[in-house]
Amino acid sequence: MKLIKFASITKKIALAAFGLFLLLFLPVHLGINLCLLREDGGEWYRNASHFMGTNYIVKVFEIVLLASVLLHIIIAILLTIENFLARPIRYKVATKTKTPFMSRYMIWTGGVIACFLVIHFINFYFVKFDLVEGKYSADMEQVDKHFQEKAIKLQSGELSEKEQASLMAQYQAISQVSMDKMDKNRKNLVNLTKDEVKLYCGEDFKHYEPDFYNMSLELFANKTYSIIYLLVFVVLGFHLFHALGSLAQTLGLNHKKYTPIIDVVALAYAVIIPLGFAAIPLWLMFML
Amino acid sequence: MDFTLKIWRQENQKAKGRFETYKIKDISPDCSFLEMLDILNESLVNKLSHPVCFDNDCREGICGMCGLYINGRPHGPDDAVTTCQLHMRKFTDGETITIEPWRAKPFPVIRDLVVDRTALDKMIQEGGYISVTSGGVPDGNAIPIPKHKADQAMDSASCIGCGACIAACKNASAMLFVGAKVTQLALLPQGKPEAAIRVQKMVAKMDELGFGNCTNTYACEAECPKEIKRSNISRMNLEFILAKIVSEETI
């Protein structure tokens, strides 16, 4: 039975191509995550997330990436169903053929990763679209500028009574802001809830951003989350064991000279990338 | 050697099959697997019951007719052999041996352990050949072929069409079978003119017949009695990509 009306090899190549895009994105994500470990109060990390959140080229790739994730998952599920239907009567004795262990469980390891992705999106990605409330940060300069504008309006008598009261409240709040709401360099207000954003920056302040730095540290402070995170990256490693080598096979890149090199690179990739991600909670748990 | 055999019995394509258990005694370790089944069948015929049907022909590992799924492996617990070349010394005395037919949607059971492998022929009919007009015998070395390519093509051509790759594949995919034929003919100058159309037609037929999709698990390579390599699948993928993107010929 065919659930997708394309040739089997076309489907296989599509799955590989979307997978390739995800493979390219992982090191980028890892690079940003590793900024968490720099003891600079989140300056690098914040700059990186600001760039990823605002750059237009990145925004285009964000859509491509999301589409890749979705299509990679959808095609994989449909192919698995098709493949299951290709053998309506199963064998009584389970296969004893020796095959690369991880290649047989791609749909399961993939499923675990997809579940984690949902958690990950709820924790971080959806905050960007205001679907979930997180923690926010705001540039002090922007807040000041906003405040000055309001102050000028106050002097020329353009503000209503309500706005005047809120400006006074903001003035009072900001003059007593506690140290943990500021980053190390005193450039940003950080770790704010939605209400605090309104309080410290004014009701109509728009230039706040999600504070992924403090959100991550807060999540990693939770031992249960850290352990789940580590387990997921072990599973991701398993998934990646069958990624690059399989990709080369699918795209027809099989060569006496290069295939052994690709196999080594694939193995290195499958070990280094998950290890890099896992290093972050491990470092935070044991080194700090 | 004594064995307990659990064999799939099914009267015809429509009938519901079941496993039946048989005891067999005093089998020589040098007996081949099919000879062991012959001995079983003789005893069944003597008891006036129906013998177990299984496919076989040359019994020297070159025709591709035999093929049984023995204890979870096509062609049983030995590498690079067909069922007829499997010997009972590969089993332990008193072992229970489960024998099943090839399982795949395009391989319906005809009776007991015999499956209909016409699907393989149908795929070959789509392009597993070269079109030549007959005439005089061409000179031996009229078309130069590099030794390296001739060797590779020969390796691919060694497929005997037993279907073990499909039986072994967790997805019942026929990619190694089709890949071997596509590769063999794509490597040789004689096969080149029809290469782009061949790969498209054979893949389309393979999909139409209901074989599964390849997920690069390489069980096919592990179980092929002729040790055909997965690089054949890779080359077919490349041939397919080139045929779809570069070639103007479509089916």
Coordinates of C-alpha atoms in Angstrom, one line a residue:
Chain A
M1 CA 0.0 0.0 0.0
K2 CA 1.3 3.4 -0.9
L3 CA 0.4 6.3 1.5
I4 CA 2.5 8.8 -0.4
K5 CA 2.3 8.9 -4.2
F6 CA 6.0 9.1 -4.9
A7 CA 8.6 6.5 -5.9
S8 CA 10.1 4.7 -2.9
I9 CA 13.5 6.1 -3.7
T10 CA 12.1 9.7 -3.9
K11 CA 10.6 9.3 -0.4
K12 CA 13.9 7.9 0.9
I13 CA 15.8 10.8 -0.6
A14 CA 13.3 13.3 0.8
L15 CA 13.7 11.8 4.3
A16 CA 17.5 12.0 4.0
A17 CA 17.5 15.5 2.7
F18 CA 15.3 16.9 5.5
G19 CA 17.5 14.9 7.9
L20 CA 20.6 16.5 6.4
F21 CA 19.2 19.9 7.1
L22 CA 18.6 18.9 10.7
L23 CA 22.2 17.6 10.9
L24 CA 23.5 20.9 9.7
F25 CA 21.4 22.8 12.3
L26 CA 22.5 20.7 15.3
P27 CA 26.1 22.1 15.5
V28 CA 24.7 25.7 15.2
H29 CA 22.3 25.0 18.1
L30 CA 25.1 23.4 20.1
G31 CA 27.4 26.4 19.5
I32 CA 24.8 28.7 21.0
N33 CA 24.1 26.4 23.9
L34 CA 27.8 26.2 24.8
C35 CA 27.7 30.0 25.4
L36 CA 25.7 29.1 28.5
L37 CA 29.0 27.8 30.1
R38 CA 30.8 31.2 29.6
E39 CA 30.8 33.0 33.0
D40 CA 29.8 36.3 31.5
G41 CA 26.4 36.6 33.0
G42 CA 24.9 35.4 29.7
E43 CA 26.3 38.2 27.5
W44 CA 27.3 35.9 24.6
Y45 CA 24.3 33.7 25.0
R46 CA 22.0 36.7 25.0
N47 CA 23.7 38.2 21.9
A48 CA 23.4 34.8 20.1
S49 CA 19.7 34.4 20.9
H50 CA 19.1 38.0 20.0
F51 CA 20.7 37.4 16.6
M52 CA 18.8 34.1 16.0
G53 CA 15.6 35.8 17.0
T54 CA 15.8 38.9 14.9
N55 CA 18.0 38.3 11.8
Y56 CA 15.9 38.0 8.7
I57 CA 18.0 35.3 7.0
V58 CA 17.8 33.2 10.2
K59 CA 14.0 33.8 10.2
V60 CA 13.8 32.4 6.7
F61 CA 15.9 29.4 7.7
E62 CA 13.7 29.0 10.8
I63 CA 10.7 28.3 8.6
V64 CA 12.8 25.8 6.5
L65 CA 14.0 24.1 9.6
L66 CA 10.5 23.8 11.1
A67 CA 9.2 22.4 7.8
S68 CA 12.2 20.0 7.7
V69 CA 11.4 18.7 11.2
L70 CA 7.7 18.2 10.5
L71 CA 8.3 16.6 7.1
H72 CA 11.1 14.4 8.4
I73 CA 8.7 13.1 11.1
I74 CA 5.6 12.8 8.8
I75 CA 7.5 10.9 6.1
A76 CA 9.1 8.6 8.6
I77 CA 5.8 7.7 10.1
L78 CA 4.1 7.1 6.8
L79 CA 7.1 5.0 5.5
T80 CA 7.0 2.9 8.7
I81 CA 3.3 2.2 8.2
E82 CA 3.9 1.3 4.5
N83 CA 6.8 -0.9 5.4
F84 CA 4.8 -2.7 8.1
L85 CA 2.0 -3.4 5.6
A86 CA 4.5 -4.9 3.1
R87 CA 4.6 -8.0 5.3
P88 CA 1.0 -8.7 6.4
I89 CA 1.9 -12.1 7.9
R90 CA 4.9 -11.7 10.2
Y91 CA 7.6 -14.3 11.0
K92 CA 7.1 -16.4 14.1
V93 CA 10.8 -16.4 14.9
A94 CA 12.2 -12.9 15.3
T95 CA 15.0 -12.1 12.9
K96 CA 18.5 -13.3 13.8
T97 CA 20.2 -11.4 11.0
K98 CA 23.1 -9.3 12.1
T99 CA 22.4 -5.7 11.2
P100 CA 23.6 -2.4 12.6
F101 CA 21.7 -2.3 15.9
M102 CA 20.5 1.4 15.8
S103 CA 19.3 1.2 12.2
R104 CA 16.4 -1.1 13.3
Y105 CA 15.1 1.4 15.9
M106 CA 15.2 4.7 14.1
I107 CA 11.5 5.2 14.4
W108 CA 11.6 4.6 18.2
T109 CA 14.7 6.8 18.9
G110 CA 13.1 9.4 16.6
G111 CA 9.9 9.2 18.6
V112 CA 11.7 9.9 21.8
I113 CA 13.4 12.9 20.2
A114 CA 10.1 14.2 18.8
C115 CA 8.5 13.9 22.3
F116 CA 11.5 15.9 23.8
L117 CA 11.1 18.4 21.0
V118 CA 7.5 19.1 22.1
I119 CA 8.7 19.7 25.7
H120 CA 11.5 21.9 24.3
F121 CA 9.1 23.9 22.2
I122 CA 6.8 24.5 25.2
N123 CA 9.8 25.5 27.4
F124 CA 11.4 27.8 24.9
Y125 CA 10.1 28.2 21.4
F126 CA 6.5 29.0 22.2
V127 CA 7.6 31.8 24.5
K128 CA 8.7 33.7 21.5
F129 CA 5.1 33.6 20.2
D130 CA 3.6 34.5 23.5
L131 CA 1.9 31.1 23.7
V132 CA 3.6 30.2 26.9
E133 CA 4.8 32.7 29.5
G134 CA 8.5 32.6 30.2
K135 CA 11.1 35.0 31.6
Y136 CA 12.0 38.1 29.7
S137 CA 14.9 40.6 29.4
A138 CA 15.0 44.2 28.3
D139 CA 17.9 46.4 27.3
M140 CA 18.4 49.1 29.9
E141 CA 19.1 51.7 27.2
Q142 CA 15.8 51.0 25.5
V143 CA 14.0 51.2 28.9
D144 CA 15.6 54.5 29.6
K145 CA 14.8 55.9 26.2
H146 CA 11.2 54.8 26.6
F147 CA 11.1 56.4 30.1
Q148 CA 12.6 59.7 28.8
E149 CA 10.0 59.9 26.0
K150 CA 7.3 59.4 28.6
A151 CA 8.8 62.1 30.9
I152 CA 8.8 64.6 28.0
K153 CA 5.2 63.9 27.4
L154 CA 4.5 64.3 31.1
Q155 CA 6.1 67.8 31.1
S156 CA 4.0 68.9 28.1
G157 CA 1.0 67.5 29.9
E158 CA 0.0 64.9 27.3
L159 CA -0.3 62.0 29.8
S160 CA -3.6 60.9 31.3
E161 CA -3.8 60.5 35.1
K162 CA -3.6 56.8 34.8
E163 CA -0.4 57.0 32.7
Q164 CA 1.1 59.4 35.1
A165 CA 0.5 57.0 38.0
S166 CA 2.0 54.1 36.1
L167 CA 5.1 56.3 35.2
M168 CA 5.5 57.1 38.9
A169 CA 5.3 53.4 39.8
Q170 CA 7.9 52.6 37.2
Y171 CA 10.2 55.3 38.5
Q172 CA 9.9 53.9 42.0
A173 CA 10.3 50.3 41.0
I174 CA 13.3 50.9 38.8
S175 CA 15.1 52.9 41.4
Q176 CA 14.8 50.0 43.8
V177 CA 15.4 47.2 41.3
S178 CA 17.1 44.2 43.0
M179 CA 20.5 42.9 41.8
D180 CA 19.1 39.6 40.6
K181 CA 17.0 41.4 38.0
M182 CA 20.1 42.8 36.4
D183 CA 22.8 41.1 34.4
K184 CA 26.4 41.2 35.3
N185 CA 27.3 44.2 33.1
R186 CA 24.1 46.2 34.2
K187 CA 23.1 46.5 30.6
N188 CA 19.9 44.4 30.7
L189 CA 17.1 43.9 33.0
V190 CA 16.7 40.1 33.2
N191 CA 14.7 37.2 34.6
L192 CA 11.5 39.3 34.5
T193 CA 8.0 37.9 34.5
K194 CA 5.4 39.5 32.3
D195 CA 4.1 41.6 35.2
E196 CA 7.6 42.7 36.1
V197 CA 8.2 43.8 32.5
K198 CA 5.1 46.0 32.8
L199 CA 6.2 47.3 36.1
Y200 CA 9.9 48.0 35.3
C201 CA 9.6 49.0 31.7
G202 CA 6.2 50.6 31.5
E203 CA 2.8 49.3 30.3
D204 CA 3.4 49.9 26.6
F205 CA 7.1 48.9 26.4
K206 CA 7.6 46.5 23.4
H207 CA 11.3 45.9 23.2
Y208 CA 11.6 43.1 25.7
E209 CA 12.8 39.7 24.6
P210 CA 12.5 36.1 26.0
D211 CA 15.3 35.6 28.5
F212 CA 16.4 32.2 27.4
Y213 CA 19.5 32.4 29.5
N214 CA 17.8 32.4 32.8
M215 CA 15.1 30.1 31.6
S216 CA 17.7 27.5 30.7
L217 CA 19.6 27.9 34.0
E218 CA 16.3 27.5 35.9
L219 CA 15.4 24.3 34.0
F220 CA 18.9 22.8 34.5
A221 CA 18.6 23.6 38.2
N222 CA 15.8 20.9 38.2
K223 CA 17.6 17.6 38.6
T224 CA 14.7 15.6 37.0
Y225 CA 14.8 17.7 33.9
S226 CA 18.6 17.4 33.7
I227 CA 18.4 13.6 33.8
I228 CA 15.6 13.4 31.2
Y229 CA 17.7 15.8 29.1
L230 CA 20.8 13.6 29.4
L231 CA 18.8 10.5 28.5
V232 CA 17.3 12.2 25.5
F233 CA 20.7 13.1 24.2
V234 CA 21.9 9.5 24.6
V235 CA 18.9 8.5 22.4
L236 CA 19.8 11.3 20.0
G237 CA 23.3 9.8 19.7
F238 CA 21.7 6.4 18.9
H239 CA 19.6 8.1 16.2
L240 CA 22.7 9.9 14.8
F241 CA 24.6 6.6 14.6
H242 CA 22.5 5.8 11.6
A243 CA 22.3 9.3 10.2
L244 CA 25.3 10.4 8.1
G245 CA 26.3 7.0 6.8
S246 CA 22.8 6.2 5.8
L247 CA 22.5 9.6 4.2
A248 CA 25.5 9.0 2.0
Q249 CA 24.1 5.6 1.0
T250 CA 20.8 7.1 0.1
L251 CA 22.3 9.8 -2.0
G252 CA 24.3 7.3 -3.9
L253 CA 27.7 8.4 -2.4
N254 CA 29.3 5.0 -2.2
H255 CA 32.9 4.9 -3.0
K256 CA 35.8 2.6 -2.1
K257 CA 37.9 5.6 -1.0
Y258 CA 35.4 7.9 0.6
T259 CA 32.9 5.5 2.3
P260 CA 35.3 4.5 5.1
I261 CA 36.0 8.2 5.7
I262 CA 32.3 9.0 5.8
D263 CA 31.8 6.2 8.3
V264 CA 34.4 7.7 10.6
V265 CA 33.0 11.2 10.3
A266 CA 29.5 9.8 10.9
L267 CA 30.6 8.1 14.1
A268 CA 32.5 11.2 15.3
Y269 CA 29.4 13.3 14.6
A270 CA 27.1 10.9 16.5
V271 CA 29.4 11.0 19.5
I272 CA 30.6 14.6 19.6
I273 CA 27.3 16.4 19.1
P274 CA 25.2 14.7 21.8
L275 CA 28.3 14.8 24.1
G276 CA 28.5 18.6 23.6
F277 CA 24.8 19.0 24.5
A278 CA 25.1 16.7 27.4
A279 CA 28.2 18.5 28.7
I280 CA 26.1 21.5 29.6
P281 CA 23.8 20.0 32.3
L282 CA 26.7 17.8 33.5
W283 CA 28.9 20.9 33.9
L284 CA 26.2 22.8 35.7
M285 CA 25.5 19.8 38.0
F286 CA 29.0 18.8 39.0
M287 CA 31.3 21.8 38.3
L288 CA 29.3 24.6 39.8
Chain B
M1 CA 21.4 -36.1 15.2
D2 CA 17.8 -35.7 16.4
F3 CA 15.7 -32.6 15.7
T4 CA 12.2 -31.2 16.5
L5 CA 10.9 -29.5 13.4
K6 CA 8.2 -26.8 13.5
I7 CA 7.0 -26.4 9.9
W8 CA 4.5 -24.0 8.4
R9 CA 1.8 -26.0 6.7
Q10 CA -0.8 -24.3 4.4
E11 CA -3.0 -26.2 1.9
N12 CA -3.3 -23.4 -0.6
Q13 CA -3.1 -19.7 -1.1
K14 CA -6.5 -19.1 0.5
A15 CA -6.2 -21.5 3.4
K16 CA -5.2 -20.5 6.9
G17 CA -1.8 -21.8 7.7
R18 CA -0.5 -23.3 10.9
F19 CA 2.7 -24.7 12.4
E20 CA 3.0 -28.5 12.8
T21 CA 5.6 -30.2 14.8
Y22 CA 7.6 -33.2 13.6
K23 CA 10.3 -35.3 15.3
I24 CA 13.1 -36.6 13.2
K25 CA 15.8 -39.0 14.3
D26 CA 19.2 -40.3 13.3
I27 CA 20.1 -37.5 10.8
S28 CA 23.8 -37.5 9.7
P29 CA 25.6 -34.2 10.4
D30 CA 26.7 -34.2 6.8
C31 CA 23.2 -34.3 5.5
S32 CA 22.1 -31.2 3.8
F33 CA 19.0 -29.3 5.0
L34 CA 16.9 -30.3 2.0
E35 CA 18.0 -34.0 2.3
M36 CA 16.9 -33.8 5.9
L37 CA 13.5 -32.6 4.7
D38 CA 13.5 -35.4 2.0
I39 CA 13.9 -37.9 4.8
L40 CA 11.1 -36.3 6.7
N41 CA 8.9 -36.4 3.6
E42 CA 9.7 -40.0 3.0
S43 CA 8.5 -40.9 6.4
L44 CA 5.3 -38.8 5.9
V45 CA 4.6 -40.5 2.6
N46 CA 5.1 -43.9 4.2
K47 CA 2.5 -42.8 6.8
L48 CA 0.2 -41.8 3.9
S49 CA 0.1 -38.2 4.9
H50 CA 1.0 -35.3 2.6
P51 CA 4.7 -34.4 2.3
V52 CA 5.9 -30.9 3.2
C53 CA 6.2 -28.9 0.0
F54 CA 9.3 -26.8 -0.6
D55 CA 11.0 -25.3 -3.6
N56 CA 14.3 -26.7 -4.9
D57 CA 16.1 -27.5 -8.1
C58 CA 19.8 -27.7 -8.7
R59 CA 20.8 -28.4 -5.1
E60 CA 24.3 -26.9 -5.7
G61 CA 23.6 -23.3 -4.7
I62 CA 23.4 -21.7 -8.1
C63 CA 19.7 -21.8 -9.3
G64 CA 18.0 -19.7 -6.6
M65 CA 15.0 -22.0 -6.3
C66 CA 15.4 -23.1 -2.7
G67 CA 14.7 -20.6 0.1
L68 CA 13.5 -21.3 3.6
Y69 CA 13.3 -19.0 6.6
I70 CA 15.1 -21.1 9.2
N71 CA 15.2 -20.1 12.9
G72 CA 14.9 -16.4 12.1
R73 CA 17.3 -16.3 9.1
P74 CA 16.8 -16.8 5.4
H75 CA 18.8 -19.8 4.3
G76 CA 19.4 -20.6 7.9
P77 CA 22.3 -20.2 10.3
D78 CA 25.2 -20.0 7.9
D79 CA 26.6 -17.1 5.8
A80 CA 26.7 -16.9 2.1
V81 CA 24.9 -20.2 1.4
T82 CA 21.6 -21.2 0.0
T83 CA 19.3 -23.6 1.9
C84 CA 20.5 -26.6 -0.2
Q85 CA 24.1 -25.9 0.8
L86 CA 23.3 -25.7 4.4
H87 CA 24.3 -28.7 6.4
M88 CA 22.9 -30.2 9.6
R89 CA 26.2 -29.9 11.3
K90 CA 25.4 -26.2 11.6
F91 CA 22.7 -27.1 14.2
T92 CA 23.0 -28.7 17.6
D93 CA 21.7 -32.1 18.4
G94 CA 18.2 -32.0 19.8
E95 CA 17.6 -28.5 18.5
T96 CA 14.1 -27.2 17.6
I97 CA 14.2 -25.8 14.1
T98 CA 11.4 -23.5 13.0
I99 CA 10.9 -23.4 9.2
E100 CA 8.8 -20.6 7.6
P101 CA 8.2 -19.6 4.1
W102 CA 9.5 -16.2 2.8
R103 CA 7.1 -13.6 4.1
A104 CA 6.3 -10.5 2.0
K105 CA 3.1 -9.1 0.5
P106 CA 4.2 -9.7 -3.1
F107 CA 5.2 -13.4 -2.2
P108 CA 2.0 -15.2 -1.5
V109 CA 2.3 -18.7 -0.2
I110 CA 1.3 -21.3 -2.8
R111 CA 1.6 -24.3 -0.5
D112 CA 3.4 -25.0 2.8
L113 CA 6.9 -23.5 2.2
V114 CA 6.5 -22.7 -1.5
V115 CA 5.9 -19.0 -2.3
D116 CA 5.1 -17.4 -5.6
R117 CA 8.1 -15.3 -6.6
T118 CA 6.7 -14.1 -9.9
A119 CA 7.1 -10.6 -8.6
L120 CA 10.8 -10.9 -9.2
D121 CA 10.3 -11.8 -12.8
K122 CA 7.9 -8.9 -13.3
M123 CA 10.5 -6.5 -12.1
I124 CA 13.1 -8.0 -14.5
Q125 CA 10.6 -7.8 -17.3
E126 CA 10.4 -4.0 -16.8
G127 CA 14.0 -3.5 -17.8
G128 CA 16.4 -6.1 -16.4
Y129 CA 17.7 -6.8 -19.9
I130 CA 19.3 -5.1 -22.9
S131 CA 17.5 -4.7 -26.2
V132 CA 19.6 -6.0 -29.1
T133 CA 18.8 -7.0 -32.6
S134 CA 20.1 -10.5 -33.3
G135 CA 22.6 -11.1 -35.9
G136 CA 26.1 -12.4 -36.2
V137 CA 28.2 -13.1 -33.1
P138 CA 30.1 -9.9 -32.2
D139 CA 33.9 -10.0 -31.8
G140 CA 35.0 -10.9 -28.3
N141 CA 36.7 -7.6 -27.5
A142 CA 34.9 -5.3 -29.9
I143 CA 33.6 -3.3 -26.9
P144 CA 36.4 -2.4 -24.4
I145 CA 35.3 -2.8 -20.8
P146 CA 37.8 -2.0 -18.0
K147 CA 38.6 -5.0 -15.8
H148 CA 37.5 -3.1 -12.7
K149 CA 34.1 -2.5 -14.1
A150 CA 33.7 -5.9 -15.5
D151 CA 34.5 -7.4 -12.1
Q152 CA 32.0 -5.1 -10.4
A153 CA 29.3 -6.0 -13.0
M154 CA 30.0 -9.7 -12.5
D155 CA 29.6 -9.4 -8.8
S156 CA 26.2 -7.7 -9.3
A157 CA 25.2 -10.3 -11.9
S158 CA 25.8 -13.1 -9.5
C159 CA 22.3 -12.6 -8.0
I160 CA 20.4 -15.9 -8.3
G161 CA 17.0 -14.3 -7.6
C162 CA 16.2 -16.4 -4.5
G163 CA 14.5 -13.5 -2.7
A164 CA 16.5 -13.9 0.6
C165 CA 17.1 -10.1 0.6
I166 CA 13.4 -9.5 0.6
A167 CA 12.7 -12.2 3.2
A168 CA 15.5 -10.8 5.5
C169 CA 14.5 -7.1 5.2
K170 CA 12.4 -5.9 8.0
N171 CA 10.5 -3.8 5.4
A172 CA 10.2 -6.6 2.8
S173 CA 12.0 -4.3 0.4
A174 CA 13.4 -5.5 -2.9
M175 CA 16.1 -2.8 -3.2
L176 CA 19.1 -5.2 -3.3
F177 CA 17.5 -7.4 -6.0
V178 CA 16.6 -4.5 -8.2
G179 CA 19.8 -2.6 -7.3
A180 CA 22.0 -5.5 -8.4
K181 CA 20.4 -5.7 -11.8
V182 CA 20.4 -1.9 -12.3
T183 CA 24.0 -1.7 -11.2
Q184 CA 25.1 -4.6 -13.4
L185 CA 23.7 -3.1 -16.5
A186 CA 24.5 0.5 -15.7
L187 CA 28.2 -0.5 -15.4
L188 CA 28.5 -2.0 -18.8
P189 CA 28.5 -0.2 -22.1
Q190 CA 25.8 -2.5 -23.4
G191 CA 23.4 -1.5 -20.7
K192 CA 24.1 2.3 -20.8
P193 CA 21.7 3.3 -23.6
E194 CA 18.7 2.1 -21.6
A195 CA 20.0 2.9 -18.1
A196 CA 17.9 6.0 -17.4
I197 CA 14.6 4.4 -18.4
R198 CA 15.5 1.0 -16.9
V199 CA 16.0 2.3 -13.3
Q200 CA 12.8 4.4 -13.5
K201 CA 10.7 1.5 -14.8
M202 CA 12.1 -1.1 -12.5
V203 CA 11.6 1.1 -9.4
A204 CA 8.1 1.9 -10.4
K205 CA 7.3 -1.8 -10.8
M206 CA 8.9 -2.6 -7.5
D207 CA 6.7 0.0 -5.7
E208 CA 3.6 -1.1 -7.6
L209 CA 4.1 -4.7 -6.6
G210 CA 3.9 -3.8 -2.9
F211 CA 7.5 -4.2 -1.7
G212 CA 8.4 -2.0 1.3
N213 CA 10.8 0.9 1.3
C214 CA 14.5 0.6 2.1
T215 CA 15.6 2.0 5.4
N216 CA 19.3 1.1 5.0
T217 CA 19.3 -1.7 7.6
Y218 CA 21.4 -3.9 5.4
A219 CA 19.9 -7.2 6.4
C220 CA 19.8 -8.0 2.7
E221 CA 23.5 -7.7 2.4
A222 CA 24.0 -9.9 5.5
E223 CA 21.8 -12.7 4.2
C224 CA 22.5 -12.7 0.4
P225 CA 23.9 -16.1 -0.4
K226 CA 25.9 -14.5 -3.2
E227 CA 27.2 -11.7 -1.0
I228 CA 25.9 -8.9 -3.1
K229 CA 26.9 -5.6 -1.5
R230 CA 24.7 -2.7 -0.4
S231 CA 26.8 -0.5 -2.7
N232 CA 24.4 -1.8 -5.4
I233 CA 21.5 -0.1 -3.7
S234 CA 23.6 3.1 -3.4
R235 CA 24.4 3.0 -7.1
M236 CA 20.7 2.5 -7.9
N237 CA 19.8 5.5 -5.8
L238 CA 22.3 7.6 -7.7
E239 CA 21.1 6.2 -11.1
F240 CA 17.6 7.0 -10.0
I241 CA 18.5 10.6 -9.0
L242 CA 20.4 11.2 -12.3
A243 CA 17.6 9.6 -14.3
K244 CA 15.0 11.9 -12.7
I245 CA 17.0 15.1 -12.6
V246 CA 19.4 14.9 -15.6
S247 CA 17.8 12.6 -18.1
E248 CA 15.0 13.8 -20.2
E249 CA 13.6 10.3 -20.6
T250 CA 10.5 9.7 -18.4
I251 CA 8.2 6.7 -18.1

